[in-house]
Amino acid sequence: IVSRANSPENMSIRLKSMMKRPTNPEKIVADLIRDNNLPFIYTGNGSVMIGNFNPDFLSKELNKIIEVNGNYWHNLPKIKEKDKRKVTYYNSKGYKTLVLWESDIKSNKEDCLNKIRDFTK
């Protein structure tokens, strides 16, 4: 189910992901995860593909994914639809997904940390 993105259909997605750097909200979440020893790794760089999708953070042992959504980009109608398909696909492969929004991450890091902690239970 989890691929290393070597299939031809995933190559363009993987290449795009590899060229992007973590966003500021992703960096904040990565710091929260690292500083609190939570069982997630950053995979938003294209290192892991699940189907045609590249999760932002993954915990293989818990079968859980964290997606970090930017307020502008992920509110566009086309992207909203893609995000719904992504979460549905992850669910169909046995993953649970926590979606964190940029505005929530920036306004209340402690609340986001608590959501991640609760999600690991």
mmCIF file of C-alpha atoms in Angstrom:
data_model
loop_
_atom_site.group_PDB
_atom_site.id
_atom_site.type_symbol
_atom_site.label_atom_id
_atom_site.label_comp_id
_atom_site.label_asym_id
_atom_site.label_seq_id
_atom_site.Cartn_x
_atom_site.Cartn_y
_atom_site.Cartn_z
ATOM 1 C CA ILE A 1 0.000 0.000 0.000
ATOM 2 C CA VAL A 2 2.765 2.428 0.889
ATOM 3 C CA SER A 3 5.048 2.804 -2.084
ATOM 4 C CA ARG A 4 8.398 4.452 -2.400
ATOM 5 C CA ALA A 5 7.068 6.394 -5.376
ATOM 6 C CA ASN A 6 9.043 4.518 -8.014
ATOM 7 C CA SER A 7 6.151 3.753 -10.359
ATOM 8 C CA PRO A 8 5.988 5.878 -13.527
ATOM 9 C CA GLU A 9 2.553 7.288 -12.655
ATOM 10 C CA ASN A 10 3.904 8.578 -9.348
ATOM 11 C CA MET A 11 7.115 10.059 -10.701
ATOM 12 C CA SER A 12 5.716 13.470 -11.659
ATOM 13 C CA ILE A 13 3.932 13.793 -8.314
ATOM 14 C CA ARG A 14 7.089 12.740 -6.508
ATOM 15 C CA LEU A 15 9.270 15.168 -8.474
ATOM 16 C CA LYS A 16 6.926 18.073 -7.689
ATOM 17 C CA SER A 17 6.914 17.099 -4.014
ATOM 18 C CA MET A 18 10.692 16.828 -3.893
ATOM 19 C CA MET A 19 11.042 20.357 -5.247
ATOM 20 C CA LYS A 20 8.833 21.858 -2.569
ATOM 21 C CA ARG A 21 10.208 22.684 0.798
ATOM 22 C CA PRO A 22 8.181 22.280 3.966
ATOM 23 C CA THR A 23 5.766 25.166 4.391
ATOM 24 C CA ASN A 24 5.946 27.273 7.543
ATOM 25 C CA PRO A 25 2.896 25.475 9.031
ATOM 26 C CA GLU A 26 4.511 22.104 8.213
ATOM 27 C CA LYS A 27 7.697 23.257 9.958
ATOM 28 C CA ILE A 28 5.692 24.197 13.056
ATOM 29 C CA VAL A 29 4.003 20.782 13.092
ATOM 30 C CA ALA A 30 7.361 19.043 12.524
ATOM 31 C CA ASP A 31 8.804 20.927 15.499
ATOM 32 C CA LEU A 32 5.814 19.968 17.687
ATOM 33 C CA ILE A 33 6.220 16.333 16.665
ATOM 34 C CA ARG A 34 9.988 16.309 17.264
ATOM 35 C CA ASP A 35 9.919 18.277 20.523
ATOM 36 C CA ASN A 36 7.227 16.008 21.975
ATOM 37 C CA ASN A 37 8.617 12.728 20.648
ATOM 38 C CA LEU A 38 5.461 11.888 18.706
ATOM 39 C CA PRO A 39 5.522 8.919 16.305
ATOM 40 C CA PHE A 40 5.297 10.772 12.971
ATOM 41 C CA ILE A 41 7.842 11.500 10.269
ATOM 42 C CA TYR A 42 7.723 14.230 7.650
ATOM 43 C CA THR A 43 7.006 12.656 4.256
ATOM 44 C CA GLY A 44 5.732 15.716 2.387
ATOM 45 C CA ASN A 45 8.967 15.713 0.374
ATOM 46 C CA GLY A 46 7.732 12.854 -1.824
ATOM 47 C CA SER A 47 9.608 10.143 0.080
ATOM 48 C CA VAL A 48 6.385 8.155 0.564
ATOM 49 C CA MET A 49 3.416 7.789 -1.729
ATOM 50 C CA ILE A 50 0.128 6.137 -0.873
ATOM 51 C CA GLY A 51 -1.455 5.551 -4.236
ATOM 52 C CA ASN A 52 -1.065 8.832 -6.087
ATOM 53 C CA PHE A 53 -0.992 10.885 -2.905
ATOM 54 C CA ASN A 54 1.928 12.174 -0.842
ATOM 55 C CA PRO A 55 1.031 12.549 2.861
ATOM 56 C CA ASP A 56 2.618 15.371 4.857
ATOM 57 C CA PHE A 57 3.336 13.276 7.967
ATOM 58 C CA LEU A 58 3.053 9.524 8.442
ATOM 59 C CA SER A 59 3.081 7.094 11.335
ATOM 60 C CA LYS A 60 3.388 3.633 9.794
ATOM 61 C CA GLU A 61 3.058 1.830 13.112
ATOM 62 C CA LEU A 62 -0.215 3.610 13.895
ATOM 63 C CA ASN A 63 -1.497 3.732 10.283
ATOM 64 C CA LYS A 64 -2.149 7.438 10.732
ATOM 65 C CA ILE A 65 -1.504 10.470 8.567
ATOM 66 C CA ILE A 66 -1.396 14.184 9.342
ATOM 67 C CA GLU A 67 -2.181 16.591 6.531
ATOM 68 C CA VAL A 68 -1.349 20.275 6.934
ATOM 69 C CA ASN A 69 -3.647 22.487 4.868
ATOM 70 C CA GLY A 70 -2.831 26.053 3.949
ATOM 71 C CA ASN A 71 -5.799 28.407 4.231
ATOM 72 C CA TYR A 72 -5.614 29.811 0.712
ATOM 73 C CA TRP A 73 -4.659 26.819 -1.409
ATOM 74 C CA HIS A 74 -6.824 24.201 0.311
ATOM 75 C CA ASN A 75 -9.938 26.392 0.191
ATOM 76 C CA LEU A 76 -9.952 26.470 -3.607
ATOM 77 C CA PRO A 77 -12.880 24.352 -4.905
ATOM 78 C CA LYS A 78 -10.723 22.092 -7.088
ATOM 79 C CA ILE A 79 -8.265 21.439 -4.255
ATOM 80 C CA LYS A 80 -11.063 20.871 -1.717
ATOM 81 C CA GLU A 81 -12.386 18.091 -3.946
ATOM 82 C CA LYS A 82 -8.912 16.564 -4.303
ATOM 83 C CA ASP A 83 -8.427 16.711 -0.516
ATOM 84 C CA LYS A 84 -11.709 14.806 -0.018
ATOM 85 C CA ARG A 85 -10.583 12.130 -2.494
ATOM 86 C CA LYS A 86 -7.210 11.923 -0.759
ATOM 87 C CA VAL A 87 -8.667 11.334 2.711
ATOM 88 C CA THR A 88 -11.190 8.836 1.319
ATOM 89 C CA TYR A 89 -8.356 6.972 -0.407
ATOM 90 C CA TYR A 90 -6.215 6.938 2.733
ATOM 91 C CA ASN A 91 -9.205 5.571 4.678
ATOM 92 C CA SER A 92 -9.739 2.840 2.086
ATOM 93 C CA LYS A 93 -6.130 1.744 2.620
ATOM 94 C CA GLY A 94 -6.528 1.559 6.394
ATOM 95 C CA TYR A 95 -5.179 4.976 7.390
ATOM 96 C CA LYS A 96 -6.836 7.525 9.620
ATOM 97 C CA THR A 97 -6.154 11.159 8.764
ATOM 98 C CA LEU A 98 -5.913 14.260 10.924
ATOM 99 C CA VAL A 99 -6.198 17.530 9.012
ATOM 100 C CA LEU A 100 -4.631 20.602 10.609
ATOM 101 C CA TRP A 101 -5.284 24.063 9.160
ATOM 102 C CA GLU A 102 -2.679 26.793 8.839
ATOM 103 C CA SER A 103 -4.765 29.324 10.774
ATOM 104 C CA ASP A 104 -5.219 26.909 13.701
ATOM 105 C CA ILE A 105 -1.532 25.982 13.735
ATOM 106 C CA LYS A 106 -0.407 29.597 13.760
ATOM 107 C CA SER A 107 -2.968 30.804 16.294
ATOM 108 C CA ASN A 108 -2.824 27.985 18.851
ATOM 109 C CA LYS A 109 0.140 25.613 18.769
ATOM 110 C CA GLU A 110 -0.819 24.047 22.103
ATOM 111 C CA ASP A 111 -4.256 23.102 20.763
ATOM 112 C CA CYS A 112 -2.640 21.546 17.676
ATOM 113 C CA LEU A 113 -0.239 19.615 19.875
ATOM 114 C CA ASN A 114 -3.169 18.290 21.904
ATOM 115 C CA LYS A 115 -4.978 17.254 18.701
ATOM 116 C CA ILE A 116 -1.907 15.345 17.555
ATOM 117 C CA ARG A 117 -1.488 13.702 20.971
ATOM 118 C CA ASP A 118 -5.160 12.687 21.023
ATOM 119 C CA PHE A 119 -4.816 11.379 17.471
ATOM 120 C CA THR A 120 -1.993 9.028 18.505
ATOM 121 C CA LYS A 121 -4.213 7.258 21.065
#
